[in-house]
Amino acid sequence: MAYFTGLGKITYEGAKSKNPLAFKYYNSKEVVAGKTMEEHLRFSVAYWHTFTHEGSDPFGSSSMLRPWDKYTGMDKAKARVEAAFELFDKLDVPFFAFHDRDIAPEGMTLQETNANLDVIIGMIRDYLKTSKTKLLWNTANMFTHPRFMHGAATTCNADVFAYCAAQVKKGLETGKELGAQNYVFWGGREGYVTLLNTDLKLELDNLARFFHMAVDYAREIGFAGQFLIEPKPKEPTKHQYDFDAQTAMAFLRNYNLQDAFKMNIEANHATLAGHTFQHELRMSRINGMLGSVDANQGDMLLGWDTDEFPTDLYETTLAMYEILQNGGLGKGGLNFDAKPRRESFEPEDLFYAHIAGMDTFARGLKVAARLIKDQVFENIIAERYKSFREGIGLEIVSGKADFHTLEQYALQNKPIINKSGRQEQIKAILNQYLLEV
Ligand code: XLS
Ligand code: NI
Ligand code: NI
């Protein structure tokens, strides 16, 4: 049965096309910097926003019109899988991602919940046999149900900790069965609201215990996916423990988990943390921890996670610059953790939204590849730091200098001459590349 009737396969028509249901820049087979666009970009559809989310917000109920609306319960869950693989095929995306509770409803007991899950996992497994679209990652929803009100692995309630362990155990088995490339931990309610009732040390220790158990179990069952942590500074808690990439990496090192995890960087979470998207990507990259990306964007005038489809060329260009410099995302991908606005409620809006995101990243890829080919920033940066390649600078970076030798040098009172950082000029060059590629 077809769900998105009237909508065919989306194809590349080029920048001059006026067809809203065509790619203008994303040409999956086009080779850029030695790989096809499809291989570079590794696009993924987020199941929760595209198939589960119904458009409610804190002020209003569902608004989305969906072809599976007439169903309920498990029938709806099954219809969503059928619709999902139809959309994946029509958009020609290589990956998708889901939370356990996106794909199947909870039952009265954990046994019933797992049984529901098994039915849908079986269906997905069958689709995966013939579909080009593969599972980028799965994760556990440990934030929606009221049992998680105090947290999941960082709850004050040991019974909840145990429940979460069972849930992630099942998630790892699911990931293995469906060939997931990664397994994501986004700390939904892992954080605190007030320190007046919080044992901060115990919560962090327990989070590490939980991660170690997950790593051990993955090894036990031979799950080969990459573990990813998705930082976010706030929402739903006031202070999320995986605040940003630096915080998450320091946590991992503290608890000797650094070799088992990488970062899943989400653009909107970066801006909520007061960082740019590029900052979070760069910080992960220089530490060898850039694993995957939740490709979306926030609204600079709103202080929450609006999860908009990425349409800002400046941002996607600088993101692709970091990804190319990282040598790609490995097992990761660009997962559209994004939803059409509540007022973009028609089924075809799902297509327009993905086309917009894919085209914006495709264009960003091309601009970034040219920037790198011409070594634009590399040359600027090499020139700016050249004092560390000779003389006293070379002594500092090669470890020869100490406070004695540096004091002797400073006491020579040679004139200190600084040079302009040329930010405005550099931004103008970036604009030239954006406009010319
Ligand atoms: C929420 C997160 C979530 C994760 C997966 O803000 O972005 O959607 O990506 O749990
Ligand atoms: Ni996300
Ligand atoms: Ni988010």
GROMACS .gro file of C-alpha atoms and ligand atoms in nm:
model
  449
    1MET     CA    1   0.000   0.000   0.000
    2ALA     CA    2   0.122   0.350  -0.083
    3TYR     CA    3   0.100   0.625   0.178
    4PHE     CA    4   0.254   0.920  -0.002
    5THR     CA    5   0.034   0.894  -0.308
    6GLY     CA    6   0.092   1.154  -0.574
    7LEU     CA    7   0.454   1.189  -0.471
    8GLY     CA    8   0.710   1.008  -0.683
    9LYS     CA    9   1.082   0.953  -0.654
   10ILE     CA   10   1.273   1.273  -0.592
   11THR     CA   11   1.546   1.319  -0.849
   12TYR     CA   12   1.824   1.568  -0.915
   13GLU     CA   13   1.722   1.833  -1.166
   14GLY     CA   14   1.990   2.094  -1.109
   15ALA     CA   15   1.997   2.452  -0.983
   16LYS     CA   16   1.774   2.590  -1.258
   17SER     CA   17   1.484   2.358  -1.183
   18LYS     CA   18   1.161   2.516  -1.058
   19ASN     CA   19   1.021   2.181  -0.950
   20PRO     CA   20   0.978   2.195  -0.570
   21LEU     CA   21   0.989   1.815  -0.559
   22ALA     CA   22   1.337   1.784  -0.709
   23PHE     CA   23   1.690   1.820  -0.577
   24LYS     CA   24   1.865   2.133  -0.700
   25TYR     CA   25   2.209   2.061  -0.553
   26TYR     CA   26   2.204   1.710  -0.408
   27ASN     CA   27   2.319   1.483  -0.687
   28SER     CA   28   2.387   1.157  -0.504
   29LYS     CA   29   2.625   1.017  -0.766
   30GLU     CA   30   2.825   1.335  -0.827
   31VAL     CA   31   3.185   1.303  -0.715
   32VAL     CA   32   3.322   1.577  -0.491
   33ALA     CA   33   3.674   1.553  -0.348
   34GLY     CA   34   3.710   1.187  -0.439
   35LYS     CA   35   3.377   1.049  -0.310
   36THR     CA   36   3.016   1.068  -0.420
   37MET     CA   37   2.786   1.310  -0.246
   38GLU     CA   38   2.597   1.015  -0.107
   39GLU     CA   39   2.914   0.874   0.051
   40HIS     CA   40   3.014   1.209   0.199
   41LEU     CA   41   2.678   1.312   0.334
   42ARG     CA   42   2.530   0.983   0.459
   43PHE     CA   43   2.184   1.136   0.510
   44SER     CA   44   1.952   0.983   0.764
   45VAL     CA   45   1.580   1.034   0.836
   46ALA     CA   46   1.484   1.068   1.204
   47TYR     CA   47   1.189   0.836   1.265
   48TRP     CA   48   1.057   1.030   1.565
   49HIS     CA   49   1.010   1.362   1.388
   50THR     CA   50   0.899   1.225   1.053
   51PHE     CA   51   0.674   0.936   1.152
   52THR     CA   52   0.595   0.959   1.524
   53HIS     CA   53   0.572   1.328   1.604
   54GLU     CA   54   0.223   1.463   1.548
   55GLY     CA   55   0.281   1.834   1.583
   56SER     CA   56   0.194   1.901   1.945
   57ASP     CA   57   0.381   2.170   2.136
   58PRO     CA   58   0.349   2.294   2.497
   59PHE     CA   59   0.058   2.515   2.391
   60GLY     CA   60  -0.134   2.303   2.143
   61SER     CA   61  -0.228   1.953   2.035
   62SER     CA   62  -0.141   1.758   1.722
   63SER     CA   63  -0.160   1.941   1.392
   64MET     CA   64  -0.002   1.700   1.145
   65LEU     CA   65  -0.205   1.530   0.874
   66ARG     CA   66  -0.052   1.188   0.818
   67PRO     CA   67  -0.159   0.904   0.589
   68TRP     CA   68  -0.144   0.661   0.884
   69ASP     CA   69  -0.375   0.870   1.106
   70LYS     CA   70  -0.668   0.631   1.063
   71TYR     CA   71  -0.485   0.354   1.249
   72THR     CA   72  -0.421   0.312   1.620
   73GLY     CA   73  -0.193   0.105   1.842
   74MET     CA   74   0.014  -0.164   1.674
   75ASP     CA   75  -0.167  -0.113   1.344
   76LYS     CA   76  -0.043   0.243   1.340
   77ALA     CA   77   0.309   0.129   1.429
   78LYS     CA   78   0.304  -0.113   1.135
   79ALA     CA   79   0.163   0.146   0.896
   80ARG     CA   80   0.440   0.384   0.998
   81VAL     CA   81   0.706   0.128   0.906
   82GLU     CA   82   0.550   0.079   0.563
   83ALA     CA   83   0.527   0.455   0.511
   84ALA     CA   84   0.882   0.499   0.638
   85PHE     CA   85   1.038   0.268   0.383
   86GLU     CA   86   0.829   0.430   0.110
   87LEU     CA   87   0.962   0.773   0.208
   88PHE     CA   88   1.321   0.648   0.239
   89ASP     CA   89   1.296   0.506  -0.111
   90LYS     CA   90   1.135   0.815  -0.261
   91LEU     CA   91   1.394   1.045  -0.105
   92ASP     CA   92   1.670   0.793  -0.177
   93VAL     CA   93   1.826   0.835   0.170
   94PRO     CA   94   2.083   0.575   0.278
   95PHE     CA   95   2.000   0.577   0.652
   96PHE     CA   96   1.740   0.624   0.923
   97ALA     CA   97   1.745   0.640   1.304
   98PHE     CA   98   1.490   0.569   1.579
   99HIS     CA   99   1.419   0.550   1.952
  100ASP     CA  100   1.269   0.222   2.073
  101ARG     CA  101   0.941   0.393   2.163
  102ASP     CA  102   0.912   0.566   1.824
  103ILE     CA  103   0.863   0.241   1.643
  104ALA     CA  104   0.632   0.052   1.882
  105PRO     CA  105   0.396   0.151   2.164
  106GLU     CA  106   0.457   0.062   2.529
  107GLY     CA  107   0.254  -0.224   2.674
  108MET     CA  108   0.138  -0.271   3.033
  109THR     CA  109   0.457  -0.454   3.128
  110LEU     CA  110   0.814  -0.457   3.002
  111GLN     CA  111   0.745  -0.803   2.855
  112GLU     CA  112   0.451  -0.665   2.658
  113THR     CA  113   0.652  -0.362   2.549
  114ASN     CA  114   0.934  -0.585   2.426
  115ALA     CA  115   0.684  -0.810   2.247
  116ASN     CA  116   0.543  -0.507   2.063
  117LEU     CA  117   0.895  -0.404   1.976
  118ASP     CA  118   0.980  -0.750   1.846
  119VAL     CA  119   0.690  -0.742   1.599
  120ILE     CA  120   0.807  -0.411   1.452
  121ILE     CA  121   1.175  -0.508   1.459
  122GLY     CA  122   1.080  -0.816   1.258
  123MET     CA  123   0.905  -0.598   1.002
  124ILE     CA  124   1.201  -0.359   0.977
  125ARG     CA  125   1.439  -0.652   0.945
  126ASP     CA  126   1.241  -0.778   0.646
  127TYR     CA  127   1.246  -0.436   0.480
  128LEU     CA  128   1.620  -0.408   0.539
  129LYS     CA  129   1.677  -0.721   0.333
  130THR     CA  130   1.579  -0.540   0.014
  131SER     CA  131   1.595  -0.170   0.099
  132LYS     CA  132   1.902   0.037   0.025
  133THR     CA  133   1.830   0.233   0.345
  134LYS     CA  134   2.016   0.105   0.651
  135LEU     CA  135   1.998   0.179   1.022
  136LEU     CA  136   2.237   0.460   1.117
  137TRP     CA  137   2.157   0.428   1.486
  138ASN     CA  138   1.899   0.341   1.740
  139THR     CA  139   1.859   0.466   2.094
  140ALA     CA  140   1.636   0.428   2.400
  141ASN     CA  141   1.366   0.676   2.487
  142MET     CA  142   1.421   0.711   2.860
  143PHE     CA  143   1.254   1.048   2.899
  144THR     CA  144   0.888   1.045   2.788
  145HIS     CA  145   0.727   0.805   3.038
  146PRO     CA  146   0.667   0.947   3.390
  147ARG     CA  147   0.884   0.672   3.542
  148PHE     CA  148   1.183   0.874   3.420
  149MET     CA  149   1.078   1.193   3.602
  150HIS     CA  150   1.394   1.191   3.819
  151GLY     CA  151   1.624   1.074   3.543
  152ALA     CA  152   1.720   0.744   3.382
  153ALA     CA  153   2.073   0.625   3.466
  154THR     CA  154   2.099   0.931   3.694
  155THR     CA  155   1.771   0.875   3.877
  156CYS     CA  156   1.744   0.868   4.258
  157ASN     CA  157   1.538   0.548   4.220
  158ALA     CA  158   1.738   0.226   4.175
  159ASP     CA  159   1.435   0.046   4.027
  160VAL     CA  160   1.435   0.299   3.744
  161PHE     CA  161   1.808   0.244   3.689
  162ALA     CA  162   1.739  -0.128   3.654
  163TYR     CA  163   1.452  -0.062   3.413
  164CYS     CA  164   1.679   0.153   3.199
  165ALA     CA  165   1.945  -0.117   3.196
  166ALA     CA  166   1.687  -0.362   3.065
  167GLN     CA  167   1.579  -0.111   2.803
  168VAL     CA  168   1.931  -0.040   2.675
  169LYS     CA  169   2.013  -0.413   2.683
  170LYS     CA  170   1.720  -0.466   2.449
  171GLY     CA  171   1.833  -0.168   2.243
  172LEU     CA  172   2.179  -0.316   2.191
  173GLU     CA  173   2.024  -0.647   2.089
  174THR     CA  174   1.802  -0.454   1.847
  175GLY     CA  175   2.100  -0.266   1.708
  176LYS     CA  176   2.285  -0.588   1.654
  177GLU     CA  177   1.988  -0.756   1.487
  178LEU     CA  178   1.924  -0.463   1.253
  179GLY     CA  179   2.289  -0.393   1.177
  180ALA     CA  180   2.295  -0.046   1.336
  181GLN     CA  181   2.612   0.147   1.255
  182ASN     CA  182   2.600   0.327   1.591
  183TYR     CA  183   2.418   0.333   1.923
  184VAL     CA  184   2.328   0.677   2.064
  185PHE     CA  185   2.298   0.798   2.420
  186TRP     CA  186   2.125   1.130   2.444
  187GLY     CA  187   2.082   1.208   2.814
  188GLY     CA  188   1.712   1.289   2.797
  189ARG     CA  189   1.654   1.343   3.168
  190GLU     CA  190   2.014   1.288   3.276
  191GLY     CA  191   2.072   1.612   3.460
  192TYR     CA  192   1.933   1.800   3.755
  193VAL     CA  193   1.686   2.074   3.831
  194THR     CA  194   1.806   2.176   4.179
  195LEU     CA  195   2.119   2.083   4.372
  196LEU     CA  196   1.916   2.115   4.695
  197ASN     CA  197   1.789   1.759   4.646
  198THR     CA  198   2.061   1.616   4.422
  199ASP     CA  199   2.354   1.384   4.499
  200LEU     CA  200   2.562   1.509   4.208
  201LYS     CA  201   2.853   1.273   4.270
  202LEU     CA  202   2.635   0.961   4.291
  203GLU     CA  203   2.440   1.057   3.979
  204LEU     CA  204   2.758   1.105   3.774
  205ASP     CA  205   2.915   0.786   3.912
  206ASN     CA  206   2.597   0.596   3.826
  207LEU     CA  207   2.593   0.736   3.475
  208ALA     CA  208   2.947   0.605   3.427
  209ARG     CA  209   2.848   0.269   3.579
  210PHE     CA  210   2.563   0.252   3.331
  211PHE     CA  211   2.788   0.329   3.034
  212HIS     CA  212   3.041   0.068   3.145
  213MET     CA  213   2.764  -0.191   3.168
  214ALA     CA  214   2.650  -0.098   2.817
  215VAL     CA  215   3.004  -0.127   2.680
  216ASP     CA  216   3.044  -0.466   2.850
  217TYR     CA  217   2.715  -0.596   2.717
  218ALA     CA  218   2.788  -0.477   2.362
  219ARG     CA  219   3.116  -0.666   2.376
  220GLU     CA  220   2.941  -0.973   2.519
  221ILE     CA  221   2.691  -0.996   2.233
  222GLY     CA  222   2.931  -0.878   1.963
  223PHE     CA  223   2.752  -0.553   1.880
  224ALA     CA  224   3.000  -0.369   1.659
  225GLY     CA  225   2.830  -0.029   1.633
  226GLN     CA  226   3.004   0.287   1.748
  227PHE     CA  227   2.876   0.428   2.081
  228LEU     CA  228   2.785   0.795   2.061
  229ILE     CA  229   2.704   1.056   2.322
  230GLU     CA  230   2.487   1.346   2.210
  231PRO     CA  231   2.564   1.655   2.417
  232LYS     CA  232   2.294   1.907   2.507
  233PRO     CA  233   2.319   2.178   2.775
  234LYS     CA  234   1.960   2.200   2.899
  235GLU     CA  235   1.604   2.090   2.820
  236PRO     CA  236   1.434   1.896   2.960
  237THR     CA  237   1.647   1.940   3.275
  238LYS     CA  238   1.788   2.274   3.380
  239HIS     CA  239   2.140   2.135   3.361
  240GLN     CA  240   2.207   1.832   3.142
  241TYR     CA  241   2.517   1.634   3.239
  242ASP     CA  242   2.639   1.603   2.878
  243PHE     CA  243   2.638   1.984   2.855
  244ASP     CA  244   2.860   2.015   2.548
  245ALA     CA  245   3.136   1.823   2.371
  246GLN     CA  246   3.411   1.935   2.609
  247THR     CA  247   3.208   1.844   2.916
  248ALA     CA  248   3.110   1.505   2.773
  249MET     CA  249   3.469   1.425   2.671
  250ALA     CA  250   3.602   1.523   3.015
  251PHE     CA  251   3.338   1.300   3.176
  252LEU     CA  252   3.440   1.008   2.955
  253ARG     CA  253   3.807   1.055   3.043
  254ASN     CA  254   3.729   1.084   3.414
  255TYR     CA  255   3.563   0.746   3.409
  256ASN     CA  256   3.793   0.577   3.158
  257LEU     CA  257   3.526   0.551   2.889
  258GLN     CA  258   3.700   0.765   2.626
  259ASP     CA  259   3.793   0.476   2.397
  260ALA     CA  260   3.440   0.341   2.374
  261PHE     CA  261   3.254   0.659   2.271
  262LYS     CA  262   3.246   0.939   2.017
  263MET     CA  263   3.028   1.249   1.993
  264ASN     CA  264   2.701   1.289   1.807
  265ILE     CA  265   2.692   1.666   1.754
  266GLU     CA  266   2.356   1.835   1.708
  267ALA     CA  267   2.355   2.186   1.565
  268ASN     CA  268   2.067   2.314   1.776
  269HIS     CA  269   2.223   2.174   2.095
  270ALA     CA  270   2.546   2.356   2.014
  271THR     CA  271   2.368   2.690   1.991
  272LEU     CA  272   2.170   2.618   2.310
  273ALA     CA  273   2.507   2.572   2.482
  274GLY     CA  274   2.615   2.914   2.359
  275HIS     CA  275   2.846   2.765   2.098
  276THR     CA  276   2.839   2.757   1.723
  277PHE     CA  277   2.775   2.428   1.543
  278GLN     CA  278   3.127   2.455   1.404
  279HIS     CA  279   3.272   2.493   1.756
  280GLU     CA  280   3.125   2.164   1.870
  281LEU     CA  281   3.235   1.985   1.553
  282ARG     CA  282   3.587   2.128   1.576
  283MET     CA  283   3.619   2.050   1.946
  284SER     CA  284   3.519   1.688   1.883
  285ARG     CA  285   3.733   1.661   1.571
  286ILE     CA  286   4.060   1.780   1.725
  287ASN     CA  287   4.010   1.524   2.001
  288GLY     CA  288   3.946   1.241   1.755
  289MET     CA  289   3.589   1.217   1.885
  290LEU     CA  290   3.370   1.336   1.598
  291GLY     CA  291   3.135   1.045   1.534
  292SER     CA  292   2.808   1.163   1.385
  293VAL     CA  293   2.586   1.467   1.340
  294ASP     CA  294   2.224   1.553   1.416
  295ALA     CA  295   2.168   1.790   1.128
  296ASN     CA  296   1.923   2.063   1.216
  297GLN     CA  297   1.922   2.427   1.317
  298GLY     CA  298   1.774   2.640   1.593
  299ASP     CA  299   1.618   2.982   1.586
  300MET     CA  300   1.850   3.247   1.724
  301LEU     CA  301   1.554   3.433   1.874
  302LEU     CA  302   1.421   3.130   2.063
  303GLY     CA  303   1.590   2.971   2.360
  304TRP     CA  304   1.485   2.612   2.300
  305ASP     CA  305   1.549   2.314   2.075
  306THR     CA  306   1.334   2.406   1.774
  307ASP     CA  307   1.484   2.129   1.559
  308GLU     CA  308   1.435   2.305   1.227
  309PHE     CA  309   1.553   2.156   0.902
  310PRO     CA  310   1.894   2.301   0.814
  311THR     CA  311   1.867   2.573   0.550
  312ASP     CA  312   2.152   2.803   0.650
  313LEU     CA  313   2.428   2.770   0.389
  314TYR     CA  314   2.685   2.940   0.607
  315GLU     CA  315   2.634   2.678   0.878
  316THR     CA  316   2.627   2.376   0.649
  317THR     CA  317   2.940   2.496   0.469
  318LEU     CA  318   3.136   2.530   0.792
  319ALA     CA  319   2.998   2.199   0.918
  320MET     CA  320   3.105   2.022   0.600
  321TYR     CA  321   3.443   2.191   0.627
  322GLU     CA  322   3.492   2.024   0.968
  323ILE     CA  323   3.359   1.691   0.844
  324LEU     CA  324   3.589   1.689   0.542
  325GLN     CA  325   3.883   1.783   0.762
  326ASN     CA  326   3.784   1.492   0.985
  327GLY     CA  327   3.821   1.259   0.689
  328GLY     CA  328   3.444   1.205   0.689
  329LEU     CA  329   3.214   1.072   0.957
  330GLY     CA  330   3.315   0.706   0.944
  331LYS     CA  331   3.015   0.507   1.064
  332GLY     CA  332   2.827   0.828   1.139
  333GLY     CA  333   2.600   1.032   0.916
  334LEU     CA  334   2.396   1.348   0.884
  335ASN     CA  335   2.078   1.259   1.067
  336PHE     CA  336   1.795   1.506   1.018
  337ASP     CA  337   1.688   1.541   1.379
  338ALA     CA  338   1.447   1.800   1.249
  339LYS     CA  339   1.077   1.853   1.201
  340PRO     CA  340   0.866   2.066   0.971
  341ARG     CA  341   0.702   2.352   1.161
  342ARG     CA  342   0.367   2.278   1.326
  343GLU     CA  343   0.194   2.480   1.057
  344SER     CA  344   0.367   2.284   0.777
  345PHE     CA  345   0.126   2.003   0.848
  346GLU     CA  346   0.076   1.832   0.512
  347PRO     CA  347   0.251   1.506   0.417
  348GLU     CA  348   0.437   1.670   0.128
  349ASP     CA  349   0.597   1.910   0.375
  350LEU     CA  350   0.803   1.612   0.494
  351PHE     CA  351   0.944   1.593   0.143
  352TYR     CA  352   1.001   1.966   0.102
  353ALA     CA  353   1.176   1.972   0.438
  354HIS     CA  354   1.415   1.687   0.359
  355ILE     CA  355   1.485   1.823   0.012
  356ALA     CA  356   1.572   2.161   0.165
  357GLY     CA  357   1.807   2.001   0.419
  358MET     CA  358   1.975   1.772   0.165
  359ASP     CA  359   2.027   2.050  -0.088
  360THR     CA  360   2.165   2.284   0.176
  361PHE     CA  361   2.421   2.029   0.292
  362ALA     CA  362   2.509   1.928  -0.065
  363ARG     CA  363   2.587   2.287  -0.151
  364GLY     CA  364   2.779   2.328   0.175
  365LEU     CA  365   2.985   2.021   0.083
  366LYS     CA  366   3.085   2.169  -0.251
  367VAL     CA  367   3.180   2.505  -0.105
  368ALA     CA  368   3.375   2.339   0.177
  369ALA     CA  369   3.559   2.112  -0.067
  370ARG     CA  370   3.671   2.413  -0.269
  371LEU     CA  371   3.777   2.605   0.038
  372ILE     CA  372   3.993   2.310   0.138
  373LYS     CA  373   4.129   2.257  -0.212
  374ASP     CA  374   4.242   2.620  -0.219
  375GLN     CA  375   4.369   2.590   0.142
  376VAL     CA  376   4.195   2.918   0.221
  377PHE     CA  377   4.176   2.893   0.600
  378GLU     CA  378   4.483   2.669   0.626
  379ASN     CA  379   4.702   2.937   0.468
  380ILE     CA  380   4.552   3.211   0.682
  381ILE     CA  381   4.600   3.006   0.998
  382ALA     CA  382   4.953   2.895   0.907
  383GLU     CA  383   5.052   3.257   0.854
  384ARG     CA  384   4.883   3.370   1.175
  385TYR     CA  385   5.069   3.117   1.391
  386LYS     CA  386   5.401   3.128   1.212
  387SER     CA  387   5.579   3.257   1.523
  388PHE     CA  388   5.550   2.903   1.663
  389ARG     CA  389   5.747   2.754   1.374
  390GLU     CA  390   6.070   2.939   1.436
  391GLY     CA  391   6.280   3.087   1.715
  392ILE     CA  392   6.131   3.103   2.062
  393GLY     CA  393   5.795   2.973   1.937
  394LEU     CA  394   5.954   2.657   1.805
  395GLU     CA  395   6.126   2.610   2.140
  396ILE     CA  396   5.788   2.635   2.315
  397VAL     CA  397   5.608   2.382   2.097
  398SER     CA  398   5.900   2.141   2.085
  399GLY     CA  399   5.913   2.132   2.464
  400LYS     CA  400   6.259   2.291   2.494
  401ALA     CA  401   6.148   2.609   2.666
  402ASP     CA  402   6.069   2.652   3.034
  403PHE     CA  403   5.990   2.951   3.256
  404HIS     CA  404   6.363   3.028   3.298
  405THR     CA  405   6.443   3.045   2.927
  406LEU     CA  406   6.119   3.229   2.851
  407GLU     CA  407   6.190   3.488   3.120
  408GLN     CA  408   6.540   3.541   2.978
  409TYR     CA  409   6.386   3.591   2.635
  410ALA     CA  410   6.121   3.835   2.761
  411LEU     CA  411   6.382   4.035   2.953
  412GLN     CA  412   6.558   4.116   2.625
  413ASN     CA  413   6.269   4.363   2.578
  414LYS     CA  414   6.244   4.308   2.206
  415PRO     CA  415   5.950   4.504   2.068
  416ILE     CA  416   5.632   4.294   2.060
  417ILE     CA  417   5.465   4.337   1.723
  418ASN     CA  418   5.111   4.201   1.670
  419LYS     CA  419   4.938   4.164   1.335
  420SER     CA  420   4.571   4.210   1.242
  421GLY     CA  421   4.342   3.907   1.270
  422ARG     CA  422   4.159   4.023   0.954
  423GLN     CA  423   3.825   3.868   1.048
  424GLU     CA  424   3.621   4.091   0.821
  425GLN     CA  425   3.843   4.025   0.523
  426ILE     CA  426   3.826   3.650   0.587
  427LYS     CA  427   3.447   3.654   0.612
  428ALA     CA  428   3.431   3.837   0.280
  429ILE     CA  429   3.646   3.564   0.124
  430LEU     CA  430   3.408   3.300   0.264
  431ASN     CA  431   3.119   3.489   0.106
  432GLN     CA  432   3.297   3.487  -0.231
  433TYR     CA  433   3.326   3.109  -0.213
  434LEU     CA  434   2.962   3.073  -0.109
  435LEU     CA  435   2.848   3.283  -0.400
  436GLU     CA  436   3.080   3.145  -0.665
  437VAL     CA  437   3.097   2.767  -0.633
  438XLS     C1  438   1.669   1.582   2.175
  438XLS     C2  439   1.763   1.496   2.104
  438XLS     C3  440   1.710   1.360   2.065
  438XLS     C4  441   1.823   1.269   2.033
  438XLS     C5  442   1.790   1.125   2.036
  438XLS     O1  443   1.691   1.698   2.195
  438XLS     O2  444   1.814   1.566   1.995
  438XLS     O3  445   1.621   1.371   1.960
  438XLS     O4  446   1.880   1.299   1.910
  438XLS     O5  447   1.743   1.085   2.158
  439NI      NI  448   1.934   1.487   1.846
  440NI      NI  449   1.768   1.792   1.998
   0.00000   0.00000   0.00000
